[in-house]
Amino acid sequence: MTLMSTKAKMIFTITVFVVLAAFDNIIIGLFPPLFKYISEDLHIGVPKLATVSAFNILVTAISSVYWGYLSGKFKRNKLVIIGTCIWVVSVFLTAISKNYMQLLLFQMLTGVGLGCIASIGFSVLTDYIPHGKRGTILSLWGMAQGLGGIAGSLLASLTTTNHNWRWPFEIVGFIGFFLIFFYLFVEEPARGQSDPELRDVFEKGGSYHYRIEAKQIREILLKKSNLLLFFQAFFMNISTGSLIWIPILFTFKIEQQGYSSATAVIASGYLYGIFQLGGMASAYFGHLGDKFQKKTFKGRAVLTSFFVFFTMPLYIVMFSVPIHRLVLPKDDNAFAILFQLLEQILLNPWMAAVFLLSLLASAAQSANTPNWLALITDVNLPEHRGTAFSVANLFNSLGRTIGNLGVGILLGVISLWYQEPTSYVISLSALQLFLIPSAICYLFMTKSNVSDIQNMKESLMIRINELEEDPQ
């Protein structure tokens, strides 16, 4: 009975934090589709609204570093409740914004709260997840974030047409407020309880009382495996950050077939969602990473390096394949367009080729997240993991921002010689080249991972002896 109760609590906690992981991306995905409506209502230019979105992402990343440090010192349940309250209140305030400065301020405060969810959620999950299943379960956490972006975009599109731009923020705020209730039933795991080296300590009723100290931050930042994970995330996100321009690429391709802008926008939005289906393979690649890592500490890095590199040619070819003989309804009916697109994917060889390439590309890309998350867990001590992840998340955000802006900069240059959609194909393809240094970082990790994981395990063994001598 006690065992079932423990398993139920673990499953409940993992579920709550996986759901929670979606919210930072729901809000990020929620904002861009509403630009037009917010711009008209508050008389704010769209470029200024893009700045608001960028500040939200940046503040989320920066604040997560501090939250991650706090997660190594204090009770994480209380910190999560505080962080959730901050972003829930800020989202409600966003919904009643009356001018640009209010909107900017409230979205920055939202970022402060969301930064807590990213770093502390990761820290809690790594202590709950059984050691041998880290890649598998962390893949669910990563998938939740990806699905959150899609959910935010859909929520904005579906609700704004019948209400106004404030309604989606109110819905998200209400759901977030409801989540606080679930935290009351979440049992915070003991720090380090998933590490096999500490199993005997916990079974004997002991505890792992080590906490992060400010002087240890330099050690975390300069650890070779961490540095490589930081730079890998930076290069990877330059490439993946550019992918939000894919709908625009397909909008131009569909317009080339003689369809209106409205039809092209609706169809390209559907295609963008359909083309992310390969990301569902993330759980399998996380499981595969777990199996490889059991055989050798180099396993995850070698496996992920291959798939990150393989992602590059798949996306480049997918961007380049033309769309011919596309048949869509011309009445801008969203449901009719969706059903016709699905039929075209089955019957039109050009659409089938694009779909297959996108499926393989997004699947190969999905190998990165669960194994990257598992590696940053493997090489860091329990009390250091929140801080290490938060710094890495900052590199993630910087790369994603550069990738997003990079497309715009390249378009400005390439458009002097090529028209759309060719200029988009070249720009997006060029930014996929950053997947090469990203894959190389993993290859360099094959050496540092072995020594850093061994050092981490040795440090835990030393601490076990200290805990046995002084259980308090």
Short mmCIF file of C-alpha atoms in Angstrom, two decimals:
data_model
loop_
_atom_site.label_atom_id
_atom_site.label_comp_id
_atom_site.label_asym_id
_atom_site.label_seq_id
_atom_site.Cartn_x
_atom_site.Cartn_y
_atom_site.Cartn_z
CA MET A 1 0.00 0.00 0.00
CA THR A 2 2.83 2.35 0.92
CA LEU A 3 4.63 1.49 -2.32
CA MET A 4 1.52 2.23 -4.38
CA SER A 5 1.07 5.48 -2.51
CA THR A 6 4.67 6.48 -3.23
CA LYS A 7 4.32 5.62 -6.93
CA ALA A 8 1.04 7.52 -7.16
CA LYS A 9 2.62 10.61 -5.60
CA MET A 10 5.56 10.37 -8.00
CA ILE A 11 3.29 10.06 -11.05
CA PHE A 12 1.09 12.92 -9.82
CA THR A 13 4.09 15.21 -9.24
CA ILE A 14 5.67 14.39 -12.61
CA THR A 15 2.32 15.03 -14.33
CA VAL A 16 1.83 18.40 -12.63
CA PHE A 17 5.32 19.61 -13.56
CA VAL A 18 5.09 18.29 -17.12
CA VAL A 19 1.81 20.22 -17.56
CA LEU A 20 3.38 23.25 -15.92
CA ALA A 21 6.32 23.10 -18.33
CA ALA A 22 3.96 23.91 -21.18
CA PHE A 23 2.97 27.29 -19.79
CA ASP A 24 6.08 29.31 -20.54
CA ASN A 25 5.70 28.26 -24.20
CA ILE A 26 1.92 28.71 -24.19
CA ILE A 27 2.40 32.37 -23.30
CA ILE A 28 5.26 32.78 -25.80
CA GLY A 29 3.09 31.12 -28.49
CA LEU A 30 0.01 33.08 -27.42
CA PHE A 31 1.47 36.52 -28.02
CA PRO A 32 2.55 36.74 -31.73
CA PRO A 33 -0.84 35.72 -33.26
CA LEU A 34 -2.43 38.57 -31.26
CA PHE A 35 -0.06 41.30 -32.54
CA LYS A 36 -2.56 42.59 -35.10
CA TYR A 37 -5.42 42.83 -32.60
CA ILE A 38 -3.33 44.38 -29.80
CA SER A 39 -1.81 46.84 -32.28
CA GLU A 40 -5.24 48.05 -33.40
CA ASP A 41 -6.69 48.22 -29.88
CA LEU A 42 -3.79 49.97 -28.11
CA HIS A 43 -2.47 51.87 -31.17
CA ILE A 44 0.95 50.25 -30.87
CA GLY A 45 3.14 49.40 -33.87
CA VAL A 46 3.76 45.69 -34.50
CA PRO A 47 7.59 46.10 -34.18
CA LYS A 48 7.05 47.38 -30.62
CA LEU A 49 4.95 44.34 -29.82
CA ALA A 50 7.72 42.10 -31.15
CA THR A 51 10.00 43.88 -28.66
CA VAL A 52 7.58 43.04 -25.83
CA SER A 53 7.68 39.37 -26.83
CA ALA A 54 11.50 39.43 -26.99
CA PHE A 55 11.74 40.99 -23.51
CA ASN A 56 9.41 38.33 -22.12
CA ILE A 57 11.67 35.56 -23.46
CA LEU A 58 14.84 37.30 -22.27
CA VAL A 59 13.55 38.04 -18.75
CA THR A 60 12.32 34.45 -18.44
CA ALA A 61 15.80 33.16 -19.29
CA ILE A 62 17.70 35.60 -17.06
CA SER A 63 15.39 35.21 -14.06
CA SER A 64 15.57 31.42 -14.33
CA VAL A 65 19.28 31.63 -13.44
CA TYR A 66 18.46 33.24 -10.09
CA TRP A 67 15.52 30.90 -9.47
CA GLY A 68 17.82 27.98 -10.26
CA TYR A 69 20.31 29.18 -7.66
CA LEU A 70 17.51 29.52 -5.10
CA SER A 71 16.33 25.98 -5.89
CA GLY A 72 19.65 24.67 -4.58
CA LYS A 73 19.20 26.47 -1.25
CA PHE A 74 15.51 26.53 -0.29
CA LYS A 75 12.31 24.46 -0.36
CA ARG A 76 11.33 24.23 -4.00
CA ASN A 77 7.57 23.80 -3.49
CA LYS A 78 7.30 27.23 -1.88
CA LEU A 79 9.41 28.80 -4.64
CA VAL A 80 7.19 27.26 -7.34
CA ILE A 81 4.04 28.61 -5.66
CA ILE A 82 5.61 32.09 -5.43
CA GLY A 83 6.73 31.95 -9.08
CA THR A 84 3.33 30.74 -10.27
CA CYS A 85 1.53 33.49 -8.34
CA ILE A 86 3.82 36.08 -9.99
CA TRP A 87 3.12 34.94 -13.56
CA VAL A 88 -0.61 34.32 -12.98
CA VAL A 89 -1.16 37.83 -11.57
CA SER A 90 1.01 39.33 -14.34
CA VAL A 91 -0.97 37.53 -17.06
CA PHE A 92 -4.24 38.90 -15.63
CA LEU A 93 -2.66 42.37 -15.54
CA THR A 94 -1.57 41.92 -19.18
CA ALA A 95 -5.22 41.33 -20.04
CA ILE A 96 -6.18 44.77 -18.68
CA SER A 97 -3.23 46.70 -20.14
CA LYS A 98 -4.19 50.09 -21.53
CA ASN A 99 -0.90 51.19 -23.16
CA TYR A 100 2.50 50.03 -24.37
CA MET A 101 4.40 50.64 -21.11
CA GLN A 102 1.88 48.65 -19.07
CA LEU A 103 1.99 45.79 -21.57
CA LEU A 104 5.80 45.74 -21.51
CA LEU A 105 5.98 45.87 -17.70
CA PHE A 106 3.41 43.14 -17.13
CA GLN A 107 4.97 40.83 -19.73
CA MET A 108 8.39 41.31 -18.12
CA LEU A 109 6.89 40.42 -14.72
CA THR A 110 5.32 37.38 -16.37
CA GLY A 111 8.81 36.39 -17.48
CA VAL A 112 10.06 36.60 -13.89
CA GLY A 113 7.42 34.07 -12.79
CA LEU A 114 7.92 31.78 -15.77
CA GLY A 115 11.67 31.65 -15.12
CA CYS A 116 10.86 29.94 -11.83
CA ILE A 117 8.85 27.22 -13.57
CA ALA A 118 11.60 26.42 -16.07
CA SER A 119 14.46 26.01 -13.60
CA ILE A 120 12.74 24.65 -10.50
CA GLY A 121 10.50 22.32 -12.48
CA PHE A 122 13.61 20.75 -13.98
CA SER A 123 15.28 20.49 -10.56
CA VAL A 124 12.26 18.74 -9.00
CA LEU A 125 11.80 16.33 -11.88
CA THR A 126 15.44 15.22 -11.88
CA ASP A 127 15.08 14.21 -8.22
CA TYR A 128 11.86 12.28 -8.83
CA ILE A 129 12.72 10.47 -12.07
CA PRO A 130 14.37 7.05 -11.65
CA HIS A 131 17.99 7.21 -12.80
CA GLY A 132 17.56 4.71 -15.64
CA LYS A 133 14.55 6.54 -17.12
CA ARG A 134 15.83 10.13 -17.16
CA GLY A 135 15.88 10.50 -20.93
CA THR A 136 12.47 8.88 -21.37
CA ILE A 137 10.57 10.98 -18.83
CA LEU A 138 12.45 14.23 -19.51
CA SER A 139 11.35 13.81 -23.13
CA LEU A 140 7.77 14.32 -21.90
CA TRP A 141 8.86 17.54 -20.22
CA GLY A 142 10.48 18.71 -23.45
CA MET A 143 7.46 17.69 -25.55
CA ALA A 144 5.15 19.59 -23.20
CA GLN A 145 7.10 22.75 -23.92
CA GLY A 146 6.86 22.23 -27.68
CA LEU A 147 3.16 21.44 -27.54
CA GLY A 148 2.68 24.49 -25.32
CA GLY A 149 3.81 26.79 -28.11
CA ILE A 150 1.36 25.19 -30.54
CA ALA A 151 -1.43 25.29 -27.92
CA GLY A 152 -0.82 28.99 -27.26
CA SER A 153 -1.01 29.81 -30.95
CA LEU A 154 -4.22 27.79 -31.40
CA LEU A 155 -5.80 29.31 -28.28
CA ALA A 156 -5.11 32.80 -29.59
CA SER A 157 -6.55 32.01 -33.02
CA LEU A 158 -9.66 30.20 -31.79
CA THR A 159 -10.75 32.61 -29.06
CA THR A 160 -9.86 36.02 -30.49
CA THR A 161 -12.19 35.70 -33.49
CA ASN A 162 -15.23 35.48 -31.16
CA HIS A 163 -14.00 37.69 -28.31
CA ASN A 164 -10.99 40.02 -28.14
CA TRP A 165 -7.22 39.76 -27.63
CA ARG A 166 -7.56 39.99 -23.81
CA TRP A 167 -9.66 36.82 -23.55
CA PRO A 168 -6.81 34.29 -24.19
CA PHE A 169 -4.67 35.87 -21.44
CA GLU A 170 -7.58 35.65 -19.01
CA ILE A 171 -8.07 31.94 -19.84
CA VAL A 172 -4.36 31.16 -19.31
CA GLY A 173 -4.32 33.14 -16.07
CA PHE A 174 -7.34 31.27 -14.75
CA ILE A 175 -5.81 27.87 -15.59
CA GLY A 176 -2.56 28.92 -13.92
CA PHE A 177 -4.45 29.98 -10.79
CA PHE A 178 -6.14 26.57 -10.73
CA LEU A 179 -2.73 24.85 -10.93
CA ILE A 180 -1.71 26.44 -7.62
CA PHE A 181 -4.36 24.26 -5.97
CA PHE A 182 -2.59 21.12 -7.25
CA TYR A 183 0.72 22.21 -5.70
CA LEU A 184 -0.82 21.66 -2.29
CA PHE A 185 -0.85 17.92 -3.05
CA VAL A 186 2.63 17.77 -4.56
CA GLU A 187 5.20 16.16 -2.31
CA GLU A 188 8.65 17.66 -2.86
CA PRO A 189 11.20 14.91 -3.48
CA ALA A 190 14.29 14.66 -1.32
CA ARG A 191 17.22 16.26 -3.07
CA GLY A 192 19.26 13.54 -4.77
CA GLN A 193 16.76 10.74 -4.12
CA SER A 194 16.90 9.48 -7.74
CA ASP A 195 20.69 9.03 -7.69
CA PRO A 196 21.52 5.33 -7.21
CA GLU A 197 24.59 6.22 -5.13
CA LEU A 198 22.35 7.77 -2.47
CA ARG A 199 19.73 5.00 -2.39
CA ASP A 200 21.11 3.32 0.75
CA VAL A 201 21.21 6.66 2.59
CA PHE A 202 17.49 7.26 2.01
CA GLU A 203 16.52 3.66 2.72
CA LYS A 204 18.20 3.98 6.12
CA GLY A 205 16.16 7.12 6.87
CA GLY A 206 18.97 9.55 6.17
CA SER A 207 18.86 12.72 4.07
CA TYR A 208 21.04 14.61 1.64
CA HIS A 209 21.48 18.02 3.25
CA TYR A 210 24.03 19.62 0.92
CA ARG A 211 23.07 23.01 -0.55
CA ILE A 212 24.62 25.14 -3.24
CA GLU A 213 27.03 27.90 -2.19
CA ALA A 214 27.78 31.06 -4.14
CA LYS A 215 31.46 30.12 -4.47
CA GLN A 216 30.46 26.93 -6.32
CA ILE A 217 28.88 28.82 -9.24
CA ARG A 218 32.27 29.31 -10.91
CA GLU A 219 32.88 25.56 -10.73
CA ILE A 220 29.49 24.88 -12.35
CA LEU A 221 30.09 27.38 -15.15
CA LEU A 222 33.60 26.12 -15.98
CA LYS A 223 32.91 22.39 -15.83
CA LYS A 224 33.85 21.18 -19.32
CA SER A 225 30.69 19.15 -19.94
CA ASN A 226 28.54 22.10 -18.83
CA LEU A 227 30.40 24.51 -21.11
CA LEU A 228 29.91 22.18 -24.06
CA LEU A 229 26.21 21.77 -23.20
CA PHE A 230 25.85 25.57 -23.00
CA PHE A 231 27.45 26.12 -26.42
CA GLN A 232 25.63 23.15 -27.94
CA ALA A 233 22.32 24.67 -26.84
CA PHE A 234 23.35 28.08 -28.20
CA PHE A 235 24.22 26.77 -31.69
CA MET A 236 21.26 24.39 -31.78
CA ASN A 237 18.79 27.15 -30.98
CA ILE A 238 20.16 29.47 -33.65
CA SER A 239 18.97 26.84 -36.12
CA THR A 240 15.72 25.88 -34.38
CA GLY A 241 14.94 29.52 -33.53
CA SER A 242 14.80 30.26 -37.24
CA LEU A 243 12.09 27.65 -37.78
CA ILE A 244 9.29 29.97 -36.62
CA TRP A 245 9.64 31.54 -40.09
CA ILE A 246 8.54 28.28 -41.78
CA PRO A 247 4.86 29.37 -41.98
CA ILE A 248 5.89 32.49 -43.89
CA LEU A 249 7.95 30.38 -46.32
CA PHE A 250 4.95 28.16 -47.03
CA THR A 251 2.65 31.18 -47.28
CA PHE A 252 4.70 32.45 -50.22
CA LYS A 253 4.87 28.97 -51.79
CA ILE A 254 1.09 28.58 -51.60
CA GLU A 255 0.51 32.10 -52.96
CA GLN A 256 2.69 31.11 -55.90
CA GLN A 257 0.05 28.50 -56.72
CA GLY A 258 -2.50 31.30 -57.19
CA TYR A 259 -4.24 31.28 -53.81
CA SER A 260 -5.19 34.35 -51.77
CA SER A 261 -3.13 35.55 -48.81
CA ALA A 262 -5.90 34.52 -46.41
CA THR A 263 -5.98 30.96 -47.74
CA ALA A 264 -2.18 30.77 -47.76
CA VAL A 265 -1.90 31.97 -44.15
CA ILE A 266 -4.49 29.46 -42.90
CA ALA A 267 -2.93 26.58 -44.84
CA SER A 268 0.65 27.40 -43.82
CA GLY A 269 -0.39 27.53 -40.16
CA TYR A 270 -1.87 24.05 -40.43
CA LEU A 271 1.20 22.77 -42.26
CA TYR A 272 3.49 24.14 -39.56
CA GLY A 273 1.57 22.19 -36.92
CA ILE A 274 1.38 19.00 -39.00
CA PHE A 275 5.09 19.18 -39.78
CA GLN A 276 5.95 19.08 -36.06
CA LEU A 277 4.44 15.60 -35.62
CA GLY A 278 7.88 14.02 -35.80
CA GLY A 279 8.61 15.62 -32.45
CA MET A 280 6.52 12.88 -30.85
CA ALA A 281 9.52 10.59 -31.40
CA SER A 282 11.23 12.42 -28.55
CA ALA A 283 10.12 9.79 -26.01
CA TYR A 284 11.64 6.99 -28.09
CA PHE A 285 14.96 8.81 -28.48
CA GLY A 286 15.01 9.54 -24.76
CA HIS A 287 14.52 5.81 -24.12
CA LEU A 288 17.24 5.01 -26.66
CA GLY A 289 19.58 7.45 -24.93
CA ASP A 290 18.94 5.72 -21.60
CA LYS A 291 19.94 2.37 -23.15
CA PHE A 292 23.10 3.76 -24.76
CA GLN A 293 24.11 5.51 -21.53
CA LYS A 294 23.90 2.25 -19.58
CA LYS A 295 26.52 0.76 -21.90
CA THR A 296 28.92 3.72 -21.82
CA PHE A 297 28.95 7.27 -20.44
CA LYS A 298 29.65 8.37 -24.04
CA GLY A 299 26.36 6.87 -25.22
CA ARG A 300 23.98 9.84 -25.12
CA ALA A 301 26.47 12.23 -26.66
CA VAL A 302 27.33 9.94 -29.60
CA LEU A 303 23.68 9.13 -30.30
CA THR A 304 22.49 12.74 -30.13
CA SER A 305 25.40 14.06 -32.19
CA PHE A 306 24.38 11.83 -35.10
CA PHE A 307 20.73 12.92 -35.08
CA VAL A 308 21.50 16.64 -34.62
CA PHE A 309 23.78 16.54 -37.67
CA PHE A 310 21.23 14.48 -39.66
CA THR A 311 18.56 17.13 -38.93
CA MET A 312 20.43 19.69 -41.06
CA PRO A 313 20.18 18.12 -44.56
CA LEU A 314 16.60 17.02 -43.94
CA TYR A 315 15.43 20.58 -43.21
CA ILE A 316 17.46 22.07 -46.08
CA VAL A 317 15.96 19.64 -48.60
CA MET A 318 12.48 20.17 -47.12
CA PHE A 319 12.76 23.95 -47.55
CA SER A 320 13.88 23.48 -51.16
CA VAL A 321 11.19 21.09 -52.41
CA PRO A 322 8.64 23.06 -54.48
CA ILE A 323 4.90 22.68 -54.04
CA HIS A 324 3.20 21.85 -57.34
CA ARG A 325 -0.38 20.93 -58.27
CA LEU A 326 -1.72 22.04 -54.88
CA VAL A 327 -5.52 21.90 -54.70
CA LEU A 328 -7.24 23.89 -51.91
CA PRO A 329 -10.71 25.42 -51.44
CA LYS A 330 -10.82 29.13 -52.23
CA ASP A 331 -13.50 30.21 -49.76
CA ASP A 332 -11.06 30.61 -46.81
CA ASN A 333 -13.00 28.02 -44.80
CA ALA A 334 -10.50 26.87 -42.16
CA PHE A 335 -11.93 23.35 -41.70
CA ALA A 336 -12.28 22.72 -45.42
CA ILE A 337 -8.66 23.81 -45.95
CA LEU A 338 -7.47 21.43 -43.22
CA PHE A 339 -9.27 18.40 -44.69
CA GLN A 340 -8.07 19.24 -48.19
CA LEU A 341 -4.46 19.57 -46.97
CA LEU A 342 -4.61 16.13 -45.37
CA GLU A 343 -5.93 14.72 -48.65
CA GLN A 344 -3.15 16.48 -50.57
CA ILE A 345 -0.49 14.97 -48.29
CA LEU A 346 -1.83 11.53 -49.22
CA LEU A 347 -2.44 12.10 -52.96
CA ASN A 348 -0.07 14.86 -54.11
CA PRO A 349 3.51 13.50 -54.41
CA TRP A 350 5.03 16.96 -53.89
CA MET A 351 3.13 17.46 -50.64
CA ALA A 352 3.85 13.88 -49.59
CA ALA A 353 7.59 14.49 -50.09
CA VAL A 354 7.53 17.69 -48.03
CA PHE A 355 5.55 15.97 -45.27
CA LEU A 356 7.91 12.97 -45.14
CA LEU A 357 10.99 15.21 -45.00
CA SER A 358 9.47 17.38 -42.27
CA LEU A 359 8.46 14.28 -40.30
CA LEU A 360 12.02 12.90 -40.43
CA ALA A 361 13.59 16.30 -39.70
CA SER A 362 11.43 17.05 -36.66
CA ALA A 363 11.92 13.47 -35.40
CA ALA A 364 15.72 13.72 -35.71
CA GLN A 365 15.64 17.13 -34.00
CA SER A 366 13.56 15.68 -31.14
CA ALA A 367 16.46 13.42 -30.10
CA ASN A 368 18.24 16.46 -28.73
CA THR A 369 15.97 17.67 -25.92
CA PRO A 370 15.59 14.55 -23.72
CA ASN A 371 19.24 13.56 -24.00
CA TRP A 372 20.50 17.10 -23.45
CA LEU A 373 18.36 17.38 -20.31
CA ALA A 374 19.54 13.97 -19.11
CA LEU A 375 23.20 14.86 -19.69
CA ILE A 376 23.01 18.09 -17.72
CA THR A 377 21.51 15.98 -14.92
CA ASP A 378 24.18 13.27 -15.20
CA VAL A 379 27.21 15.56 -14.92
CA ASN A 380 26.02 17.81 -12.05
CA LEU A 381 25.52 17.25 -8.33
CA PRO A 382 21.87 17.31 -7.15
CA GLU A 383 22.11 20.79 -5.63
CA HIS A 384 23.83 22.18 -8.74
CA ARG A 385 21.35 20.97 -11.36
CA GLY A 386 18.86 23.83 -11.13
CA THR A 387 21.60 26.44 -11.58
CA ALA A 388 23.32 24.54 -14.41
CA PHE A 389 20.03 24.13 -16.28
CA SER A 390 19.13 27.80 -15.79
CA VAL A 391 22.41 29.02 -17.26
CA ALA A 392 21.98 26.59 -20.16
CA ASN A 393 18.44 27.89 -20.65
CA LEU A 394 19.87 31.39 -20.97
CA PHE A 395 22.12 30.14 -23.80
CA ASN A 396 19.01 28.51 -25.30
CA SER A 397 17.17 31.81 -25.35
CA LEU A 398 20.11 33.78 -26.73
CA GLY A 399 20.49 31.28 -29.57
CA ARG A 400 16.76 31.30 -30.30
CA THR A 401 16.73 35.11 -30.40
CA ILE A 402 19.73 35.24 -32.76
CA GLY A 403 18.15 32.60 -35.00
CA ASN A 404 14.91 34.56 -35.17
CA LEU A 405 16.63 37.87 -35.90
CA GLY A 406 19.15 36.18 -38.21
CA VAL A 407 16.47 35.25 -40.72
CA GLY A 408 15.36 38.88 -40.93
CA ILE A 409 18.94 40.10 -41.41
CA LEU A 410 19.75 37.52 -44.08
CA LEU A 411 16.48 38.26 -45.90
CA GLY A 412 17.45 41.91 -46.09
CA VAL A 413 20.66 40.97 -47.92
CA ILE A 414 19.51 38.00 -50.01
CA SER A 415 16.36 39.83 -51.18
CA LEU A 416 18.63 42.10 -53.21
CA TRP A 417 19.24 39.15 -55.58
CA TYR A 418 16.36 36.73 -55.01
CA GLN A 419 12.61 37.07 -54.55
CA GLU A 420 10.29 35.17 -52.22
CA PRO A 421 10.13 32.28 -51.55
CA THR A 422 13.71 31.63 -52.78
CA SER A 423 15.11 34.26 -50.40
CA TYR A 424 13.44 32.45 -47.48
CA VAL A 425 14.73 29.05 -48.62
CA ILE A 426 18.32 30.36 -48.74
CA SER A 427 18.06 32.23 -45.40
CA LEU A 428 16.54 29.34 -43.49
CA SER A 429 18.96 26.84 -45.06
CA ALA A 430 21.99 28.96 -44.14
CA LEU A 431 20.99 29.04 -40.46
CA GLN A 432 20.70 25.24 -40.38
CA LEU A 433 24.50 25.15 -40.80
CA PHE A 434 24.78 25.98 -37.09
CA LEU A 435 23.71 22.40 -36.44
CA ILE A 436 27.26 21.37 -37.45
CA PRO A 437 29.02 23.03 -34.46
CA SER A 438 26.10 21.87 -32.30
CA ALA A 439 26.78 18.23 -33.27
CA ILE A 440 30.55 18.75 -32.83
CA CYS A 441 29.97 19.92 -29.24
CA TYR A 442 28.41 16.53 -28.52
CA LEU A 443 31.43 14.75 -30.00
CA PHE A 444 33.77 16.73 -27.75
CA MET A 445 31.49 15.77 -24.86
CA THR A 446 32.21 12.08 -25.34
CA LYS A 447 35.49 12.58 -23.46
CA SER A 448 34.44 15.14 -20.86
CA ASN A 449 31.23 13.28 -19.99
CA VAL A 450 33.14 10.20 -18.86
CA SER A 451 35.38 12.13 -16.46
CA ASP A 452 32.68 14.53 -15.23
CA ILE A 453 30.13 11.78 -14.55
CA GLN A 454 32.79 9.72 -12.75
CA ASN A 455 33.82 12.76 -10.69
CA MET A 456 30.19 13.45 -9.79
CA LYS A 457 29.68 9.86 -8.67
CA GLU A 458 32.92 9.92 -6.66
CA SER A 459 31.82 13.15 -4.96
CA LEU A 460 28.53 11.50 -4.01
CA MET A 461 30.37 8.47 -2.58
CA ILE A 462 32.53 10.77 -0.43
CA ARG A 463 29.41 12.54 0.79
CA ILE A 464 27.76 9.20 1.61
CA ASN A 465 30.60 8.49 4.03
CA GLU A 466 30.16 11.94 5.56
CA LEU A 467 26.39 11.40 5.88
CA GLU A 468 26.91 8.04 7.56
CA GLU A 469 29.32 9.59 10.06
CA ASP A 470 27.06 12.60 10.66
CA PRO A 471 23.46 11.82 9.57
CA GLN A 472 22.33 15.32 10.55
#
